[in-house]
Amino acid sequence: MWSLPKLPCELPKATIPDFVDLKPLVEYFQSAFDDLQEEHFVKGAIWRDIFAMTGTTRTFYTSSSVAAAWQATASTHSPSKFVIAEKARVVRAGPSAWVEISFTFETSGAPATTDYGYISVVPEPDGKWRIWLMRTILEQLKFHPDVDILQPVNETLASPETVGVNGTNGIHHHPQENGATATHAGEADGERYFDCVIIGGGQAGLSVGGRLKALGVSYVILETHENVGDNWKTRYDSTKLHTVREFAHLPFDRTFPSTYREFLTKDDLASGYHNWANKYDIDVFRGITLHSAHDVADDMLQAGLASVTMMWYQLNITGKPMIIKMKSDSLPVRYTEDGLECANGDHIQADVVVFATGFVGNLRVVVQKLFGSDVASQVDDFWGLDDEGEVKGAFKPSGHPAFWYHGGAVGQARYMSRFIALQIKAKLLGTPLPLYSSTPSRNVPLGLK
């Protein structure tokens, strides 16, 4: 895990007067994009790319690394048609200040893309303006549907039983009428095949499903709950978001109009997500799973086991009246020949020990459980920061050629889903986004760590 203070970056120490003519800056950097060199960047420059040039999320630090990475990726992507916005703005943050300029461009590699970005420029002691921060973002795949637009199928919301599956616990068989292809990729020997299977119908899974549908990619979402939104609805009664309503929307529209409260409850989220999936006819296949140690304890008793002891505390709900013993005053520390020994010296005799430890933060553990060690050994860890300050594993190539992680807060689920869908679409077209994995050497300026 890396913390942000260890990264070689800092806010610029620049003074920008209250009245500055920004038009010459716009004209200068319009021409500079034709051949960006190290001299166009301050020594402590930063470039963050989100799939536009690197095929992943990367952050490069210092002018030498930024310039080398840009030139290497430009040789592959052939960026062109740079258009600098006519209006720039001065940004002030305490003693720091810079001028922010937005731009658009295209790439003509494989695949061809449209992209946009921002540069933050500052004046240097020699009188020249240079780039302190550059950001580039993949917008769309050229000549293909828009990942950000999906026409509603159900303007009038249907009943809960018809969410995305036409009233069945399965998938569609008909072509979509909103520009997408058929939901499944084909049939053979009575089996249906999909280009993409999404595990989980929460905000992350729904967002990716909708984006794939917008791009015409066949998909299905596998969800364990009875209804879309139940992953929120079944939480404890006081569950409420601590971010405002605008942060919680799913793609394509405002999922939560002004009729909803500002800080959404679990029931608000469940209702909004349920209606969204119905509105866009999102394809969800629903199933069942065991979620609780109580399920296991109940099964043990039903199977005739003489005694069941649950260790640690649980509220008096569901299967607890059937549990004969509860051990919650000390954690187990080691196995013994006939059971477990606890930290306080107590000994519990047991023929069978079942670990019901709950959620594990690194989804790589879940990958191994679902797909086996061979797949899990190929994928990156999920979450935490790498040495560039980027989130590990999520949203980008995982290491396995046909596997992507998605997760995070609602805003991340909504926004980053577009990049997962674009990656999958590009791969299905036979032109996957070229992955730039090199890290050019840095020239660390004085005062930076």
PDB file of N, CA and C in Angstrom, residues 139-210:
ATOM      1  N   GLU A 139     -12.885   9.021 -24.491  1.00  0.00           N
ATOM      2  CA  GLU A 139     -14.281   9.442 -24.612  1.00  0.00           C
ATOM      3  C   GLU A 139     -15.134   8.349 -25.259  1.00  0.00           C
ATOM      4  N   GLN A 140     -14.807   7.968 -26.501  1.00  0.00           N
ATOM      5  CA  GLN A 140     -15.608   6.993 -27.230  1.00  0.00           C
ATOM      6  C   GLN A 140     -14.729   6.201 -28.186  1.00  0.00           C
ATOM      7  N   LEU A 141     -15.239   5.055 -28.625  1.00  0.00           N
ATOM      8  CA  LEU A 141     -14.669   4.327 -29.754  1.00  0.00           C
ATOM      9  C   LEU A 141     -15.311   4.878 -31.020  1.00  0.00           C
ATOM     10  N   LYS A 142     -14.500   5.345 -31.952  1.00  0.00           N
ATOM     11  CA  LYS A 142     -15.046   5.928 -33.177  1.00  0.00           C
ATOM     12  C   LYS A 142     -15.806   4.876 -33.989  1.00  0.00           C
ATOM     13  N   PHE A 143     -16.896   5.323 -34.623  1.00  0.00           N
ATOM     14  CA  PHE A 143     -17.705   4.501 -35.527  1.00  0.00           C
ATOM     15  C   PHE A 143     -18.530   3.454 -34.782  1.00  0.00           C
ATOM     16  N   HIS A 144     -18.697   3.624 -33.476  1.00  0.00           N
ATOM     17  CA  HIS A 144     -19.484   2.673 -32.691  1.00  0.00           C
ATOM     18  C   HIS A 144     -20.455   3.426 -31.795  1.00  0.00           C
ATOM     19  N   PRO A 145     -21.457   2.743 -31.228  1.00  0.00           N
ATOM     20  CA  PRO A 145     -22.454   3.438 -30.406  1.00  0.00           C
ATOM     21  C   PRO A 145     -21.829   4.191 -29.237  1.00  0.00           C
ATOM     22  N   ASP A 146     -22.587   5.148 -28.730  1.00  0.00           N
ATOM     23  CA  ASP A 146     -22.147   5.999 -27.629  1.00  0.00           C
ATOM     24  C   ASP A 146     -22.341   5.261 -26.307  1.00  0.00           C
ATOM     25  N   VAL A 147     -21.275   5.094 -25.551  1.00  0.00           N
ATOM     26  CA  VAL A 147     -21.335   4.361 -24.289  1.00  0.00           C
ATOM     27  C   VAL A 147     -22.131   5.111 -23.230  1.00  0.00           C
ATOM     28  N   ASP A 148     -22.401   6.384 -23.449  1.00  0.00           N
ATOM     29  CA  ASP A 148     -23.089   7.208 -22.459  1.00  0.00           C
ATOM     30  C   ASP A 148     -24.562   7.430 -22.772  1.00  0.00           C
ATOM     31  N   ILE A 149     -25.059   6.826 -23.840  1.00  0.00           N
ATOM     32  CA  ILE A 149     -26.455   7.031 -24.228  1.00  0.00           C
ATOM     33  C   ILE A 149     -27.145   5.685 -24.407  1.00  0.00           C
ATOM     34  N   LEU A 150     -28.265   5.507 -23.725  1.00  0.00           N
ATOM     35  CA  LEU A 150     -29.114   4.331 -23.898  1.00  0.00           C
ATOM     36  C   LEU A 150     -30.559   4.792 -23.808  1.00  0.00           C
ATOM     37  N   GLN A 151     -31.331   4.511 -24.838  1.00  0.00           N
ATOM     38  CA  GLN A 151     -32.721   4.936 -24.843  1.00  0.00           C
ATOM     39  C   GLN A 151     -33.560   4.035 -23.941  1.00  0.00           C
ATOM     40  N   PRO A 152     -34.451   4.620 -23.142  1.00  0.00           N
ATOM     41  CA  PRO A 152     -35.298   3.794 -22.270  1.00  0.00           C
ATOM     42  C   PRO A 152     -36.181   2.862 -23.084  1.00  0.00           C
ATOM     43  N   VAL A 153     -36.386   1.667 -22.567  1.00  0.00           N
ATOM     44  CA  VAL A 153     -37.297   0.707 -23.185  1.00  0.00           C
ATOM     45  C   VAL A 153     -38.671   0.823 -22.549  1.00  0.00           C
ATOM     46  N   ASN A 154     -38.691   0.978 -21.240  1.00  0.00           N
ATOM     47  CA  ASN A 154     -39.944   1.079 -20.497  1.00  0.00           C
ATOM     48  C   ASN A 154     -40.079   2.482 -19.919  1.00  0.00           C
ATOM     49  N   GLU A 155     -40.768   3.359 -20.624  1.00  0.00           N
ATOM     50  CA  GLU A 155     -40.983   4.703 -20.101  1.00  0.00           C
ATOM     51  C   GLU A 155     -41.914   4.658 -18.894  1.00  0.00           C
ATOM     52  N   THR A 156     -42.906   3.780 -18.946  1.00  0.00           N
ATOM     53  CA  THR A 156     -43.784   3.564 -17.802  1.00  0.00           C
ATOM     54  C   THR A 156     -43.274   2.340 -17.068  1.00  0.00           C
ATOM     55  N   LEU A 157     -42.884   2.510 -15.827  1.00  0.00           N
ATOM     56  CA  LEU A 157     -42.247   1.428 -15.090  1.00  0.00           C
ATOM     57  C   LEU A 157     -43.186   0.252 -14.917  1.00  0.00           C
ATOM     58  N   ALA A 158     -42.654  -0.951 -15.142  1.00  0.00           N
ATOM     59  CA  ALA A 158     -43.440  -2.170 -15.007  1.00  0.00           C
ATOM     60  C   ALA A 158     -43.422  -2.649 -13.567  1.00  0.00           C
ATOM     61  N   SER A 159     -44.066  -3.780 -13.315  1.00  0.00           N
ATOM     62  CA  SER A 159     -44.137  -4.325 -11.963  1.00  0.00           C
ATOM     63  C   SER A 159     -42.799  -4.930 -11.575  1.00  0.00           C
ATOM     64  N   PRO A 160     -42.562  -5.169 -10.257  1.00  0.00           N
ATOM     65  CA  PRO A 160     -41.280  -5.730  -9.821  1.00  0.00           C
ATOM     66  C   PRO A 160     -40.958  -7.077 -10.442  1.00  0.00           C
ATOM     67  N   GLU A 161     -41.981  -7.810 -10.851  1.00  0.00           N
ATOM     68  CA  GLU A 161     -41.726  -9.143 -11.388  1.00  0.00           C
ATOM     69  C   GLU A 161     -41.137  -9.114 -12.791  1.00  0.00           C
ATOM     70  N   THR A 162     -41.097  -7.941 -13.436  1.00  0.00           N
ATOM     71  CA  THR A 162     -40.653  -7.904 -14.825  1.00  0.00           C
ATOM     72  C   THR A 162     -39.366  -7.124 -15.011  1.00  0.00           C
ATOM     73  N   VAL A 163     -38.598  -6.984 -13.940  1.00  0.00           N
ATOM     74  CA  VAL A 163     -37.393  -6.167 -14.030  1.00  0.00           C
ATOM     75  C   VAL A 163     -36.381  -6.804 -14.970  1.00  0.00           C
ATOM     76  N   GLY A 164     -36.285  -6.275 -16.174  1.00  0.00           N
ATOM     77  CA  GLY A 164     -35.208  -6.649 -17.079  1.00  0.00           C
ATOM     78  C   GLY A 164     -35.291  -8.037 -17.654  1.00  0.00           C
ATOM     79  N   VAL A 165     -36.288  -8.846 -17.241  1.00  0.00           N
ATOM     80  CA  VAL A 165     -36.319 -10.225 -17.725  1.00  0.00           C
ATOM     81  C   VAL A 165     -37.698 -10.610 -18.235  1.00  0.00           C
ATOM     82  N   ASN A 166     -38.552  -9.624 -18.510  1.00  0.00           N
ATOM     83  CA  ASN A 166     -39.888  -9.884 -19.048  1.00  0.00           C
ATOM     84  C   ASN A 166     -40.668 -10.875 -18.210  1.00  0.00           C
ATOM     85  N   GLY A 167     -40.561 -10.731 -16.889  1.00  0.00           N
ATOM     86  CA  GLY A 167     -41.360 -11.538 -15.992  1.00  0.00           C
ATOM     87  C   GLY A 167     -40.856 -12.938 -15.768  1.00  0.00           C
ATOM     88  N   THR A 168     -39.649 -13.254 -16.239  1.00  0.00           N
ATOM     89  CA  THR A 168     -39.112 -14.592 -16.052  1.00  0.00           C
ATOM     90  C   THR A 168     -37.816 -14.532 -15.277  1.00  0.00           C
ATOM     91  N   ASN A 169     -37.368 -15.667 -14.800  1.00  0.00           N
ATOM     92  CA  ASN A 169     -36.077 -15.751 -14.128  1.00  0.00           C
ATOM     93  C   ASN A 169     -35.017 -16.143 -15.147  1.00  0.00           C
ATOM     94  N   GLY A 170     -34.959 -15.390 -16.222  1.00  0.00           N
ATOM     95  CA  GLY A 170     -34.041 -15.736 -17.299  1.00  0.00           C
ATOM     96  C   GLY A 170     -33.667 -14.530 -18.115  1.00  0.00           C
ATOM     97  N   ILE A 171     -33.517 -14.694 -19.443  1.00  0.00           N
ATOM     98  CA  ILE A 171     -33.015 -13.613 -20.283  1.00  0.00           C
ATOM     99  C   ILE A 171     -33.893 -13.464 -21.515  1.00  0.00           C
ATOM    100  N   HIS A 172     -33.690 -12.383 -22.259  1.00  0.00           N
ATOM    101  CA  HIS A 172     -34.456 -12.111 -23.467  1.00  0.00           C
ATOM    102  C   HIS A 172     -34.050 -13.039 -24.604  1.00  0.00           C
ATOM    103  N   HIS A 173     -34.926 -13.098 -25.601  1.00  0.00           N
ATOM    104  CA  HIS A 173     -34.618 -13.857 -26.815  1.00  0.00           C
ATOM    105  C   HIS A 173     -34.756 -12.985 -28.054  1.00  0.00           C
ATOM    106  N   HIS A 174     -35.033 -11.695 -27.870  1.00  0.00           N
ATOM    107  CA  HIS A 174     -35.347 -10.839 -29.009  1.00  0.00           C
ATOM    108  C   HIS A 174     -34.316  -9.738 -29.181  1.00  0.00           C
ATOM    109  N   PRO A 175     -34.148  -9.223 -30.412  1.00  0.00           N
ATOM    110  CA  PRO A 175     -33.239  -8.089 -30.606  1.00  0.00           C
ATOM    111  C   PRO A 175     -33.760  -6.858 -29.880  1.00  0.00           C
ATOM    112  N   GLN A 176     -32.848  -6.035 -29.421  1.00  0.00           N
ATOM    113  CA  GLN A 176     -33.238  -4.804 -28.755  1.00  0.00           C
ATOM    114  C   GLN A 176     -33.665  -3.772 -29.796  1.00  0.00           C
ATOM    115  N   GLU A 177     -34.550  -2.871 -29.396  1.00  0.00           N
ATOM    116  CA  GLU A 177     -35.050  -1.853 -30.301  1.00  0.00           C
ATOM    117  C   GLU A 177     -34.374  -0.496 -30.083  1.00  0.00           C
ATOM    118  N   ASN A 178     -33.318  -0.462 -29.280  1.00  0.00           N
ATOM    119  CA  ASN A 178     -32.666   0.812 -28.974  1.00  0.00           C
ATOM    120  C   ASN A 178     -31.255   0.867 -29.542  1.00  0.00           C
ATOM    121  N   GLY A 179     -31.015   0.117 -30.588  1.00  0.00           N
ATOM    122  CA  GLY A 179     -29.712   0.175 -31.240  1.00  0.00           C
ATOM    123  C   GLY A 179     -28.766  -0.913 -30.798  1.00  0.00           C
ATOM    124  N   ALA A 180     -29.129  -1.693 -29.779  1.00  0.00           N
ATOM    125  CA  ALA A 180     -28.251  -2.751 -29.292  1.00  0.00           C
ATOM    126  C   ALA A 180     -28.507  -4.035 -30.054  1.00  0.00           C
ATOM    127  N   THR A 181     -27.579  -4.971 -29.938  1.00  0.00           N
ATOM    128  CA  THR A 181     -27.754  -6.277 -30.554  1.00  0.00           C
ATOM    129  C   THR A 181     -28.629  -7.137 -29.659  1.00  0.00           C
ATOM    130  N   ALA A 182     -28.882  -8.355 -30.092  1.00  0.00           N
ATOM    131  CA  ALA A 182     -29.620  -9.286 -29.256  1.00  0.00           C
ATOM    132  C   ALA A 182     -28.904  -9.470 -27.929  1.00  0.00           C
ATOM    133  N   THR A 183     -29.685  -9.797 -26.896  1.00  0.00           N
ATOM    134  CA  THR A 183     -29.114  -9.890 -25.562  1.00  0.00           C
ATOM    135  C   THR A 183     -28.080 -10.994 -25.459  1.00  0.00           C
ATOM    136  N   HIS A 184     -28.342 -12.160 -26.049  1.00  0.00           N
ATOM    137  CA  HIS A 184     -27.350 -13.227 -25.988  1.00  0.00           C
ATOM    138  C   HIS A 184     -26.654 -13.364 -27.328  1.00  0.00           C
ATOM    139  N   ALA A 185     -25.430 -13.862 -27.276  1.00  0.00           N
ATOM    140  CA  ALA A 185     -24.594 -13.892 -28.474  1.00  0.00           C
ATOM    141  C   ALA A 185     -24.972 -15.009 -29.430  1.00  0.00           C
ATOM    142  N   GLY A 186     -25.694 -16.013 -28.946  1.00  0.00           N
ATOM    143  CA  GLY A 186     -26.077 -17.105 -29.812  1.00  0.00           C
ATOM    144  C   GLY A 186     -26.483 -18.321 -29.014  1.00  0.00           C
ATOM    145  N   GLU A 187     -26.917 -19.365 -29.697  1.00  0.00           N
ATOM    146  CA  GLU A 187     -27.316 -20.607 -29.055  1.00  0.00           C
ATOM    147  C   GLU A 187     -26.661 -21.775 -29.774  1.00  0.00           C
ATOM    148  N   ALA A 188     -26.335 -22.797 -28.989  1.00  0.00           N
ATOM    149  CA  ALA A 188     -25.802 -24.037 -29.541  1.00  0.00           C
ATOM    150  C   ALA A 188     -26.144 -25.162 -28.584  1.00  0.00           C
ATOM    151  N   ASP A 189     -26.722 -26.225 -29.119  1.00  0.00           N
ATOM    152  CA  ASP A 189     -27.114 -27.374 -28.299  1.00  0.00           C
ATOM    153  C   ASP A 189     -28.027 -26.955 -27.152  1.00  0.00           C
ATOM    154  N   GLY A 190     -28.902 -25.992 -27.426  1.00  0.00           N
ATOM    155  CA  GLY A 190     -29.847 -25.561 -26.409  1.00  0.00           C
ATOM    156  C   GLY A 190     -29.282 -24.634 -25.358  1.00  0.00           C
ATOM    157  N   GLU A 191     -28.000 -24.302 -25.449  1.00  0.00           N
ATOM    158  CA  GLU A 191     -27.367 -23.406 -24.475  1.00  0.00           C
ATOM    159  C   GLU A 191     -27.214 -22.013 -25.076  1.00  0.00           C
ATOM    160  N   ARG A 192     -27.413 -20.993 -24.229  1.00  0.00           N
ATOM    161  CA  ARG A 192     -27.245 -19.614 -24.680  1.00  0.00           C
ATOM    162  C   ARG A 192     -25.858 -19.124 -24.300  1.00  0.00           C
ATOM    163  N   TYR A 193     -25.268 -18.311 -25.156  1.00  0.00           N
ATOM    164  CA  TYR A 193     -23.927 -17.789 -24.926  1.00  0.00           C
ATOM    165  C   TYR A 193     -23.965 -16.263 -24.930  1.00  0.00           C
ATOM    166  N   PHE A 194     -23.135 -15.700 -24.084  1.00  0.00           N
ATOM    167  CA  PHE A 194     -23.064 -14.246 -23.952  1.00  0.00           C
ATOM    168  C   PHE A 194     -21.625 -13.785 -24.157  1.00  0.00           C
ATOM    169  N   ASP A 195     -21.492 -12.559 -24.645  1.00  0.00           N
ATOM    170  CA  ASP A 195     -20.157 -11.969 -24.730  1.00  0.00           C
ATOM    171  C   ASP A 195     -19.605 -11.655 -23.349  1.00  0.00           C
ATOM    172  N   CYS A 196     -20.490 -11.333 -22.413  1.00  0.00           N
ATOM    173  CA  CYS A 196     -20.039 -10.927 -21.084  1.00  0.00           C
ATOM    174  C   CYS A 196     -21.019 -11.396 -20.023  1.00  0.00           C
ATOM    175  N   VAL A 197     -20.504 -11.963 -18.958  1.00  0.00           N
ATOM    176  CA  VAL A 197     -21.295 -12.340 -17.787  1.00  0.00           C
ATOM    177  C   VAL A 197     -20.843 -11.478 -16.622  1.00  0.00           C
ATOM    178  N   ILE A 198     -21.786 -10.803 -15.983  1.00  0.00           N
ATOM    179  CA  ILE A 198     -21.504  -9.899 -14.869  1.00  0.00           C
ATOM    180  C   ILE A 198     -22.004 -10.548 -13.590  1.00  0.00           C
ATOM    181  N   ILE A 199     -21.122 -10.714 -12.627  1.00  0.00           N
ATOM    182  CA  ILE A 199     -21.494 -11.344 -11.364  1.00  0.00           C
ATOM    183  C   ILE A 199     -21.830 -10.254 -10.361  1.00  0.00           C
ATOM    184  N   GLY A 200     -23.094 -10.151 -10.011  1.00  0.00           N
ATOM    185  CA  GLY A 200     -23.550  -9.169  -9.042  1.00  0.00           C
ATOM    186  C   GLY A 200     -24.352  -8.059  -9.680  1.00  0.00           C
ATOM    187  N   GLY A 201     -25.548  -7.803  -9.139  1.00  0.00           N
ATOM    188  CA  GLY A 201     -26.444  -6.790  -9.687  1.00  0.00           C
ATOM    189  C   GLY A 201     -26.588  -5.579  -8.796  1.00  0.00           C
ATOM    190  N   GLY A 202     -25.505  -5.184  -8.111  1.00  0.00           N
ATOM    191  CA  GLY A 202     -25.516  -3.929  -7.368  1.00  0.00           C
ATOM    192  C   GLY A 202     -25.216  -2.771  -8.294  1.00  0.00           C
ATOM    193  N   GLN A 203     -24.810  -1.631  -7.720  1.00  0.00           N
ATOM    194  CA  GLN A 203     -24.572  -0.458  -8.559  1.00  0.00           C
ATOM    195  C   GLN A 203     -23.470  -0.681  -9.587  1.00  0.00           C
ATOM    196  N   ALA A 204     -22.450  -1.471  -9.237  1.00  0.00           N
ATOM    197  CA  ALA A 204     -21.357  -1.727 -10.173  1.00  0.00           C
ATOM    198  C   ALA A 204     -21.822  -2.612 -11.326  1.00  0.00           C
ATOM    199  N   GLY A 205     -22.485  -3.711 -10.999  1.00  0.00           N
ATOM    200  CA  GLY A 205     -22.947  -4.627 -12.035  1.00  0.00           C
ATOM    201  C   GLY A 205     -23.992  -4.017 -12.944  1.00  0.00           C
ATOM    202  N   LEU A 206     -24.945  -3.290 -12.365  1.00  0.00           N
ATOM    203  CA  LEU A 206     -25.973  -2.642 -13.176  1.00  0.00           C
ATOM    204  C   LEU A 206     -25.359  -1.621 -14.127  1.00  0.00           C
ATOM    205  N   SER A 207     -24.411  -0.846 -13.623  1.00  0.00           N
ATOM    206  CA  SER A 207     -23.790   0.188 -14.456  1.00  0.00           C
ATOM    207  C   SER A 207     -23.065  -0.420 -15.649  1.00  0.00           C
ATOM    208  N   VAL A 208     -22.288  -1.479 -15.416  1.00  0.00           N
ATOM    209  CA  VAL A 208     -21.579  -2.131 -16.519  1.00  0.00           C
ATOM    210  C   VAL A 208     -22.571  -2.745 -17.497  1.00  0.00           C
ATOM    211  N   GLY A 209     -23.624  -3.387 -16.968  1.00  0.00           N
ATOM    212  CA  GLY A 209     -24.624  -3.983 -17.841  1.00  0.00           C
ATOM    213  C   GLY A 209     -25.274  -2.963 -18.760  1.00  0.00           C
ATOM    214  N   GLY A 210     -25.642  -1.819 -18.199  1.00  0.00           N
ATOM    215  CA  GLY A 210     -26.244  -0.776 -19.014  1.00  0.00           C
ATOM    216  C   GLY A 210     -25.294  -0.242 -20.069  1.00  0.00           C
TER     217      GLY A 210
END
